[in-house]
Coordinates of C-alpha atoms in Angstrom, one line a residue:
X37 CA 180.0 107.2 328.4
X38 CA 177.4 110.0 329.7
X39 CA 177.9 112.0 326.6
X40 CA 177.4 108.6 324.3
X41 CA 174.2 107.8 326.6
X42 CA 172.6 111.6 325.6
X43 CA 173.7 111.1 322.1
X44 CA 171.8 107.6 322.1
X45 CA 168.7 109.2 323.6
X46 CA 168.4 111.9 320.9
X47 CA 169.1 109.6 318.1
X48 CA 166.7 106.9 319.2
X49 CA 164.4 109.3 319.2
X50 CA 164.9 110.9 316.0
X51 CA 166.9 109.0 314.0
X52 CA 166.2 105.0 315.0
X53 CA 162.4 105.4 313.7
X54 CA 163.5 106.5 310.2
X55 CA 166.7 103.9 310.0
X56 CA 164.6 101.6 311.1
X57 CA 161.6 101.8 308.8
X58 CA 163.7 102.4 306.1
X59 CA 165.9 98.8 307.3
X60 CA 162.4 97.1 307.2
X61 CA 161.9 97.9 303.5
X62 CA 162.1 95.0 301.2
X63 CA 164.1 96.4 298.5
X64 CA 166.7 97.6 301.2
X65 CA 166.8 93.8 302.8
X66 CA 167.4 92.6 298.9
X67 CA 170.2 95.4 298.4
X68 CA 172.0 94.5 302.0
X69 CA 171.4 91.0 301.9
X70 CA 172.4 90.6 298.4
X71 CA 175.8 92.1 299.7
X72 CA 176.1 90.5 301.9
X73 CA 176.1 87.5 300.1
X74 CA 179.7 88.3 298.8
X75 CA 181.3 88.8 302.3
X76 CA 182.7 84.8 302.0
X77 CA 184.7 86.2 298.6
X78 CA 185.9 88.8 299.8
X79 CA 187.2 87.7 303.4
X80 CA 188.7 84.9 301.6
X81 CA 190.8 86.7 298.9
X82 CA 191.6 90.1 301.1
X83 CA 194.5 87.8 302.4
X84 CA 195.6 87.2 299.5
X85 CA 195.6 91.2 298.7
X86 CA 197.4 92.1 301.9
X87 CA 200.0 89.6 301.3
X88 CA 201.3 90.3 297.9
X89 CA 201.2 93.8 298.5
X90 CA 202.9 93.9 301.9
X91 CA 206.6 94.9 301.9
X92 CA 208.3 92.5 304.2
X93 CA 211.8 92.8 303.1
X94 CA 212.8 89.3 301.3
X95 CA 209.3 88.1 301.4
X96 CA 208.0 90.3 298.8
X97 CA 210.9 89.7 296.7
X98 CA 210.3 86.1 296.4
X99 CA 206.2 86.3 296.4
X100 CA 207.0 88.5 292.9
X101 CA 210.0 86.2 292.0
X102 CA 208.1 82.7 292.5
X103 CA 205.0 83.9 290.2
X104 CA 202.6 84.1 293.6
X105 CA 202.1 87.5 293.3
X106 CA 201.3 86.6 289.7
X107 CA 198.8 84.3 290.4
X108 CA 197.3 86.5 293.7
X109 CA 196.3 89.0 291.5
X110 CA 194.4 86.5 288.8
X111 CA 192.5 85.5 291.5
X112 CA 192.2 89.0 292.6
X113 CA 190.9 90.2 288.8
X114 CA 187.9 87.7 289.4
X115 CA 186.7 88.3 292.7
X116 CA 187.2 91.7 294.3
X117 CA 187.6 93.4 291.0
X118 CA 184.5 91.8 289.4
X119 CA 182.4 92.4 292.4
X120 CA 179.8 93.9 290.1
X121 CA 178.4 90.3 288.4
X122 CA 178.5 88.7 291.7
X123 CA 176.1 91.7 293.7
X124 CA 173.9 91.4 290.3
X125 CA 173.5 87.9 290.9
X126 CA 172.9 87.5 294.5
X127 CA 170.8 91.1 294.8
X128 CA 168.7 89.9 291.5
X129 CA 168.4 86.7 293.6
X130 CA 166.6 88.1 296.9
X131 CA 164.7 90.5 295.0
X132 CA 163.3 88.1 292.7
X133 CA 162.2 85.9 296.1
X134 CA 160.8 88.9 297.2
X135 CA 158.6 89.4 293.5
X136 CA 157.5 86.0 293.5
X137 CA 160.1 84.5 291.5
X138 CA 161.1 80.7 292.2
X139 CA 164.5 79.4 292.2
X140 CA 167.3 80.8 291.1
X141 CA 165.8 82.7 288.4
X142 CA 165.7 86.0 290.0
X143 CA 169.3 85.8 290.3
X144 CA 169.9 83.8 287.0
X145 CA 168.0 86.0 284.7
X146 CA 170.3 89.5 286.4
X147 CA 173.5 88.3 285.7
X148 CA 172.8 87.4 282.3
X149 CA 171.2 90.8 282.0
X150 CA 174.0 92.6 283.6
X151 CA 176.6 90.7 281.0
X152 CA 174.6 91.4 278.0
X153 CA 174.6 95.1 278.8
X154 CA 178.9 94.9 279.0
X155 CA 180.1 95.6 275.6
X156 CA 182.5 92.7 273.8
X157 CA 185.8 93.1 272.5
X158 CA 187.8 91.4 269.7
X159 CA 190.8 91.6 268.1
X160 CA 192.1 90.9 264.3
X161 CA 195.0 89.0 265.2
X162 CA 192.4 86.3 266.9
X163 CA 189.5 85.7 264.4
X164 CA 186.2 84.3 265.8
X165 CA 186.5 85.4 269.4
X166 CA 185.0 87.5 271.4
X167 CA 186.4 89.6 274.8
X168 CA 184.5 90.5 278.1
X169 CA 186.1 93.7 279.5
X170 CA 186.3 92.8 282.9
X171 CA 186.8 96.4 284.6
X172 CA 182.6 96.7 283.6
X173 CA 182.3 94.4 286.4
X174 CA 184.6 95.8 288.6
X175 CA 184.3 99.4 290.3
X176 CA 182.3 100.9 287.2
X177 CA 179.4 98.2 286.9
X178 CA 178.5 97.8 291.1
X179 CA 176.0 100.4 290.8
X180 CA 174.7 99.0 287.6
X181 CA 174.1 95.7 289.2
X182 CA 172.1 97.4 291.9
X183 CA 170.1 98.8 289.9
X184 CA 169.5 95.7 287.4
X185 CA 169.0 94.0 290.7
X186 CA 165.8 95.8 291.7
X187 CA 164.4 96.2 287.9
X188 CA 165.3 92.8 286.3
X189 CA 163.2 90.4 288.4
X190 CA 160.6 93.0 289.4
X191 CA 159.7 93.4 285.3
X192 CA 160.5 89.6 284.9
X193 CA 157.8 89.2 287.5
X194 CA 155.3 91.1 285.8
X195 CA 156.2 89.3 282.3
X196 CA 155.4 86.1 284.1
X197 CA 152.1 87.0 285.4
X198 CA 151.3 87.5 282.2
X199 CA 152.8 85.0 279.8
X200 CA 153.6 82.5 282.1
X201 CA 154.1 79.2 280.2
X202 CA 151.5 76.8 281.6
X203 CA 152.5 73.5 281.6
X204 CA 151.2 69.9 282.9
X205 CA 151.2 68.8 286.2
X206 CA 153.0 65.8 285.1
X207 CA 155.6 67.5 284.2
X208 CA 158.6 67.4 286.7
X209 CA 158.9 70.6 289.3
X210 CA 162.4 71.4 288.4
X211 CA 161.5 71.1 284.5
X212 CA 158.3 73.5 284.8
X213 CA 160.5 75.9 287.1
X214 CA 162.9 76.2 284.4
X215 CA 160.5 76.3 281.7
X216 CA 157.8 78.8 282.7
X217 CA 159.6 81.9 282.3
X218 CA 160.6 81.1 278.8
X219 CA 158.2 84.0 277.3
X220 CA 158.8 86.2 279.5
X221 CA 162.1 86.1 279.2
X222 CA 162.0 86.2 275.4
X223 CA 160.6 89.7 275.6
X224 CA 163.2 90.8 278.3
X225 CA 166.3 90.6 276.3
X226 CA 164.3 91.7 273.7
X227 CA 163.9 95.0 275.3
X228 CA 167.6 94.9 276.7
X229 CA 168.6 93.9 272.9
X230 CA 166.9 96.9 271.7
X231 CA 168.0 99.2 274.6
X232 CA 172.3 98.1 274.4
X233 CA 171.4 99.3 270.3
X234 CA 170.1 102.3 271.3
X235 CA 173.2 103.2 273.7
X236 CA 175.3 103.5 270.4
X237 CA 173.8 106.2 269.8
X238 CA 174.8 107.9 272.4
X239 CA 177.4 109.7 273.1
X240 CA 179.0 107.1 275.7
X241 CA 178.4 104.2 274.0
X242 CA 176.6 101.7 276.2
X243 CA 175.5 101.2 280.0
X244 CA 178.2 101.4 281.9
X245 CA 180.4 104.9 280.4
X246 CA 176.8 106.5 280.5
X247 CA 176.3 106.2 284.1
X248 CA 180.3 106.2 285.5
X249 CA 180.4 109.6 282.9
X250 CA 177.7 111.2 284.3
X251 CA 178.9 110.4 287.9
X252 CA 182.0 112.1 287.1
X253 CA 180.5 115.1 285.1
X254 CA 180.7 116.7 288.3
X255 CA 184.5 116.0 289.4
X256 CA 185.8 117.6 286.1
X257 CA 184.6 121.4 287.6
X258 CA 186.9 120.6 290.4
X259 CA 190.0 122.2 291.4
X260 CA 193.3 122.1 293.4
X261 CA 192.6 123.7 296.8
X262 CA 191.6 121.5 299.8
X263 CA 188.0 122.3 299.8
X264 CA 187.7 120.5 296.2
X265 CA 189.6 117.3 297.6
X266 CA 187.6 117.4 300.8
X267 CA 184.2 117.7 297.9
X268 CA 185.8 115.0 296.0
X269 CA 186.2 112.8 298.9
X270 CA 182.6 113.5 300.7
X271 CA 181.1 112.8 297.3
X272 CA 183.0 110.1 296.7
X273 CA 181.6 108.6 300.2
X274 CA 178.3 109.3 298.9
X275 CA 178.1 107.2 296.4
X276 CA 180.0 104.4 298.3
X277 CA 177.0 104.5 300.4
X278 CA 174.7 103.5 297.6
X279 CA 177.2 101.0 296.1
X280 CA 179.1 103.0 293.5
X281 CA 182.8 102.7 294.3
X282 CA 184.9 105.5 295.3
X283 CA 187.6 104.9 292.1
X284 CA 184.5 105.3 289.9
X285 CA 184.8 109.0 291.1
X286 CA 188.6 109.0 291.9
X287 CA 189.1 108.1 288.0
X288 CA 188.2 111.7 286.9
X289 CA 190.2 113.5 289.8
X290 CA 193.0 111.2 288.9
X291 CA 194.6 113.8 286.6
X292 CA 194.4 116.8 289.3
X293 CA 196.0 114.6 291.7
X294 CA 198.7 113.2 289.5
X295 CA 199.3 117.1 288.6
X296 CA 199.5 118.6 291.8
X297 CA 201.5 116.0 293.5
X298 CA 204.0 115.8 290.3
X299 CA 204.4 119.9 291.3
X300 CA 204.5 119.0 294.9
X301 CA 207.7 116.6 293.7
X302 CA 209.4 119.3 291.7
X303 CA 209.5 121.6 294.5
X304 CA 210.7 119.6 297.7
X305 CA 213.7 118.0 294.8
X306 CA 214.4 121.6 294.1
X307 CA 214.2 122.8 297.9
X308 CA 211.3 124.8 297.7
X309 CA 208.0 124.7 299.6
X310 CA 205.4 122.5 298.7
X311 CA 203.0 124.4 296.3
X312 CA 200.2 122.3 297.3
X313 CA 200.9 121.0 300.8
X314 CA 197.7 121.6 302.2
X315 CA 195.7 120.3 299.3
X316 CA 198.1 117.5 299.8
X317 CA 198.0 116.7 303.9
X318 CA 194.0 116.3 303.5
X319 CA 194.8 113.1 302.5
X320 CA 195.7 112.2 306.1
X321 CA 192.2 112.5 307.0
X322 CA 190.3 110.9 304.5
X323 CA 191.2 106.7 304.5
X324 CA 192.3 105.7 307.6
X325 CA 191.3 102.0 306.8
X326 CA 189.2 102.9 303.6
X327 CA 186.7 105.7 302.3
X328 CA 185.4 107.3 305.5
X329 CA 188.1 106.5 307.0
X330 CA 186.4 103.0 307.8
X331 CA 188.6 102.1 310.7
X332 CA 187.1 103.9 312.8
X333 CA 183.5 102.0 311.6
X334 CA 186.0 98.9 312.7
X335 CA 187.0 100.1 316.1
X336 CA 183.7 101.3 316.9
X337 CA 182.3 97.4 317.0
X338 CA 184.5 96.6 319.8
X339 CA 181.9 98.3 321.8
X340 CA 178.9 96.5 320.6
X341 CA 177.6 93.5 322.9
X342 CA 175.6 92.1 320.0
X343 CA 176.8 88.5 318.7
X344 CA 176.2 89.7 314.7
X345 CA 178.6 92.9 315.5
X346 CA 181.2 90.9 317.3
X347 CA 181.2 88.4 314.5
X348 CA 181.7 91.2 311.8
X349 CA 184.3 92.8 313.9
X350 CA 186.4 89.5 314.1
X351 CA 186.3 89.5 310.7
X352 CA 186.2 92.9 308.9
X353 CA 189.3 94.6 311.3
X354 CA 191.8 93.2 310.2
X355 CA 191.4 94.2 306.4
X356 CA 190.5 97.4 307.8
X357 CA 193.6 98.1 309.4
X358 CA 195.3 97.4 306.0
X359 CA 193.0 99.6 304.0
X360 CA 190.8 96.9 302.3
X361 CA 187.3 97.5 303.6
X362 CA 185.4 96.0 301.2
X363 CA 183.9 93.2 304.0
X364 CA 183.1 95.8 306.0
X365 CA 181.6 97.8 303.6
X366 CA 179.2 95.1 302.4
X367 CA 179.7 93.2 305.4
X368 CA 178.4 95.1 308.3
X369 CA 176.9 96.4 305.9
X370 CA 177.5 100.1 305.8
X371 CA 176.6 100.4 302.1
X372 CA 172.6 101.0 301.7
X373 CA 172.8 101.1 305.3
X374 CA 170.5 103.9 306.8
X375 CA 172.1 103.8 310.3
X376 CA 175.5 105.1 309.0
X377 CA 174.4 107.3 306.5
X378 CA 175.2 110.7 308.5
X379 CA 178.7 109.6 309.9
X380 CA 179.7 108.0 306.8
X381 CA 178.7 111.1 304.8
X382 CA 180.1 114.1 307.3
X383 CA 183.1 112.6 308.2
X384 CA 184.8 113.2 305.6
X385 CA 184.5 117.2 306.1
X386 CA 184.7 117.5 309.9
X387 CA 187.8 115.0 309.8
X388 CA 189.1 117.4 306.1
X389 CA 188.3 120.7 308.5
X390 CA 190.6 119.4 311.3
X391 CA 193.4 118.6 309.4
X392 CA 193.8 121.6 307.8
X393 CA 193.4 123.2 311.0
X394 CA 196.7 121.2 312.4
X395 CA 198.2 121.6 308.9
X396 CA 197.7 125.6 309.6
X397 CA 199.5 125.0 313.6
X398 CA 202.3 123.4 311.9
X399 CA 202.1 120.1 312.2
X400 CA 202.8 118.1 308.8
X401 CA 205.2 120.4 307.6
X402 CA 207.5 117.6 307.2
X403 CA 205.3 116.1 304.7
X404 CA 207.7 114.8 302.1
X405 CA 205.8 113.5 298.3
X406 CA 208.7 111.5 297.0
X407 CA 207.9 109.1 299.3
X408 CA 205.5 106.2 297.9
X409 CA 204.5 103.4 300.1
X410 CA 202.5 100.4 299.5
X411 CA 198.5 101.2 300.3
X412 CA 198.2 98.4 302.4
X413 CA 200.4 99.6 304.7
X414 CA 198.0 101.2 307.9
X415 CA 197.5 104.6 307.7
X416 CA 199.5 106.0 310.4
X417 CA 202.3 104.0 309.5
X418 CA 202.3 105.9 306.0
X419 CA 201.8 109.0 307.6
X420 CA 204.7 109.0 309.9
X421 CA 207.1 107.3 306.8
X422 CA 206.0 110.4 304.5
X423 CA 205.8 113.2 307.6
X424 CA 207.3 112.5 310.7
X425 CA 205.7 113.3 314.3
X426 CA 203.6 116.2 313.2
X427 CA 201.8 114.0 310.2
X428 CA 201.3 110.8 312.7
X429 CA 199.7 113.0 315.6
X430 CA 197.7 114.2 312.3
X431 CA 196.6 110.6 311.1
X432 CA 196.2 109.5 315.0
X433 CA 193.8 112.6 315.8
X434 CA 191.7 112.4 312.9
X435 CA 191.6 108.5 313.5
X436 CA 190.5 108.8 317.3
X437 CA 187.6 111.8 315.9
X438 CA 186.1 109.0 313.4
X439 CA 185.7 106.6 316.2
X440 CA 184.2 109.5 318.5
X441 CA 181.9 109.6 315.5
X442 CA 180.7 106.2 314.3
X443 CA 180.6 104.8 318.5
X444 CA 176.9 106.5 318.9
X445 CA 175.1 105.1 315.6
X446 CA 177.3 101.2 316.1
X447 CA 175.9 101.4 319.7
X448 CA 172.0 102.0 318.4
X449 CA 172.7 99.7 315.6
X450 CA 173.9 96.9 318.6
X451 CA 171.1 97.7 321.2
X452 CA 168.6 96.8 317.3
X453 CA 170.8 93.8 316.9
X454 CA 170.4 92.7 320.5
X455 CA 166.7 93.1 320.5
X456 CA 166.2 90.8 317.6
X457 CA 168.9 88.3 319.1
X458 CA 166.5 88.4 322.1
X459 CA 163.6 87.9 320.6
X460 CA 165.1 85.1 318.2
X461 CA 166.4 83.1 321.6
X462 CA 162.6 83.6 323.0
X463 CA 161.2 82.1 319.6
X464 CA 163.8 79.1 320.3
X465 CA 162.9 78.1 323.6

């Protein structure tokens, strides 16, 4: 603990002023708390995700058979996968606090924003009806609600202080509260009316292709070695960090993975060596528990003394361990979070580097590609089903270096957490 107590010291030094001026900031409180708003959806439906995708021989069988599995994954399609209308919502809503709006009309007024900028669907065969294409709210529209988030209610804020419908004192609070934006709001779907026309003329089409295309400009330049997955990867825990989810990325590098791995296939039926088994081994290293391989964010809290860290530890390691990090992600939170923006980012290439340099000592040379196993299954697990020995100490290594990594900035982030339970206890007495 000598080394961690050194590490502390330099970081508090340098790194605890910045993370925690940058925490203090009001737009970053109305990112992470809007966030953290949706950790009771997701802790409540990741059961549900674990269990209809586990393979318990029997059980599975009869979850598919009975229509439970069915059903999980309706429930499923409107909560974890439409993440994005629920952060608009709840980020618009502390935001718009913060600008001075009452009620829920920060909150109210970003949602509906957010919707209007999805484009509808219809179909011939059913006249007169209309379509939501739920992926927009999904993956591909979390980074659009964080952005609506922040603009809607500031510019509804400014609208209001300037055509604010007066209206009698006689009239009831909750009337006038709903009333009094009215013009405002008249002109700010009139801009986003104006602005969804003008995205047909574009070459994406509306809000949501613009901004996932140009996200994923990028990934088309990439190739097959394991440098590129190791980019793909780092980037793609980049823009986790600021809310954009890693399949937004992982869509345009779909292709080069279902390429190389459907060469990998060909060669180990055939008897030959793997073409592409390094390229292919990095994945050992990169989601151990999630992007950034986010159990080692998980086992790092059992370290922490702090009650908030032991609460989010109770509750966001267990979906870890089965790959779903979503509550940890917006739980803890790490995403907008300045604390873990270094380990989150780098570990992705120190834990790529060390892979390939047990790959090149001969461990995971058992790695076999015809083998497909549930992702819920723990990382190690799938590692030793598809590799053996070599591709376990491989997963076990890399998962023991991202604890090693996240334990310094969880212990600064706890000795924060216990100063302001401290001085919250003082405030109560």
């Amino acid at each position: 603990m000598a080394a961690f107590d050194k590490i502390q010291g330099v970081m508090d030094k340098t790194v605890a002023p910045i993370a925690s001026k940058v925490a203090n900031s009001k737009i970053i409180d109305a990112l992470m708390g809007g966030m953290m708003c949706t950790l009771p959806i997701l802790l409540g439906v990741s059961v549900i995700a674990i269990l209809i995708n586990f393979p318990i021989p029997g059980l599975s069988e009869w979850i598919a058979s009975s229509g439970l599995k069915d059903m999980g994954n309706a429930i499923l399609s409107v909560t974890m996968n439409m993440m994005g209308i629920y952060i608009a919502f709840f980020v618009g809503l502390r935001w718009g606090k913060a600008c001075g709006l009452s009620g829920y009309n920060g909150g109210v007024i970003t949602g509906a924003v957010f919707l209007s900028f999805i484009p509808l669907q219809s179909f011939e065969d059913i006249p007169m009806a209309s379509f939501i294409n739920t992926s927009y709210m999904g993956s591909n529209g979390i980074f659009v609600a964080l952005v609506l988030g922040l603009i809607v209610p500031k510019v509804t804020a400014i609208l209001l202080s300037k055509l604010e419908l007066k209206l009698p004192e006689m009239v009831p609070p909750m009337v006038a509260s709903s009333l009094s934006p009215i013009f405002g709001t008249i002109v700010l779907f009139s801009v986003v009316w104006l602005a969804k026309w003008g995205l047909t003329f574009t070459p994406w089409g509306n809000l949501f292709d613009m901004i996932n295309t140009l996200l994923g400009t990028p990934i088309s330049y990439v190739g097959s070695s394991p440098f590129a997955y190791i980019v793909v990867c780092t980037l793609q825990s980049v823009f986790w960090f600021f809310g954009v989810h890693p399949n937004v990325m992982l869509n345009f590098y779909a292709p080069v993975i279902m390429a190389l791995g459907a060469a990998n296939t060909e060669a180990i039926i055939a008897g030959q060596a793997l073409p592409y088994g390094a390229w292919a081994i990095v994945a050992l290293g990169t989601a151990i528990g999630g992007q950034g391989n986010a159990l080692g964010i998980s086992l790092s809290l059992f370290f922490a003394k702090s009650e908030r860290f032991k609460a989010i530890r109770g509750i966001a390691f267990v979906p870890s361990f089965f790959n779903i990090s979503e509550p940890l992600m917006f739980g803890l939170p790490v995403v907008l979070n300045p604390t873990y923006f270094i380990p989150f980012v780098l570990n992705i290439p120190i834990c790529g580097a060390i892979v390939q340099l047990l790959y090149s000592l001969g461990l995971g040379a058992g790695y076999n590609p015809t083998i497909q196993l549930p992702w819920v299954l723990p990382q190690p697990v799938i590692a030793f089903m598809q590799g053996g020995g070599g591709c376990l100490i491989i997963s076990l290594v890399v998962l023991v270096v991202s604890v090693l990594m996240y334990t310094p900035f969880t212990l600064m982030a706890d000795r924060q957490a216990l100063k302001e339970e401290a001085e919250e206890a003082a405030l109560a007495e």
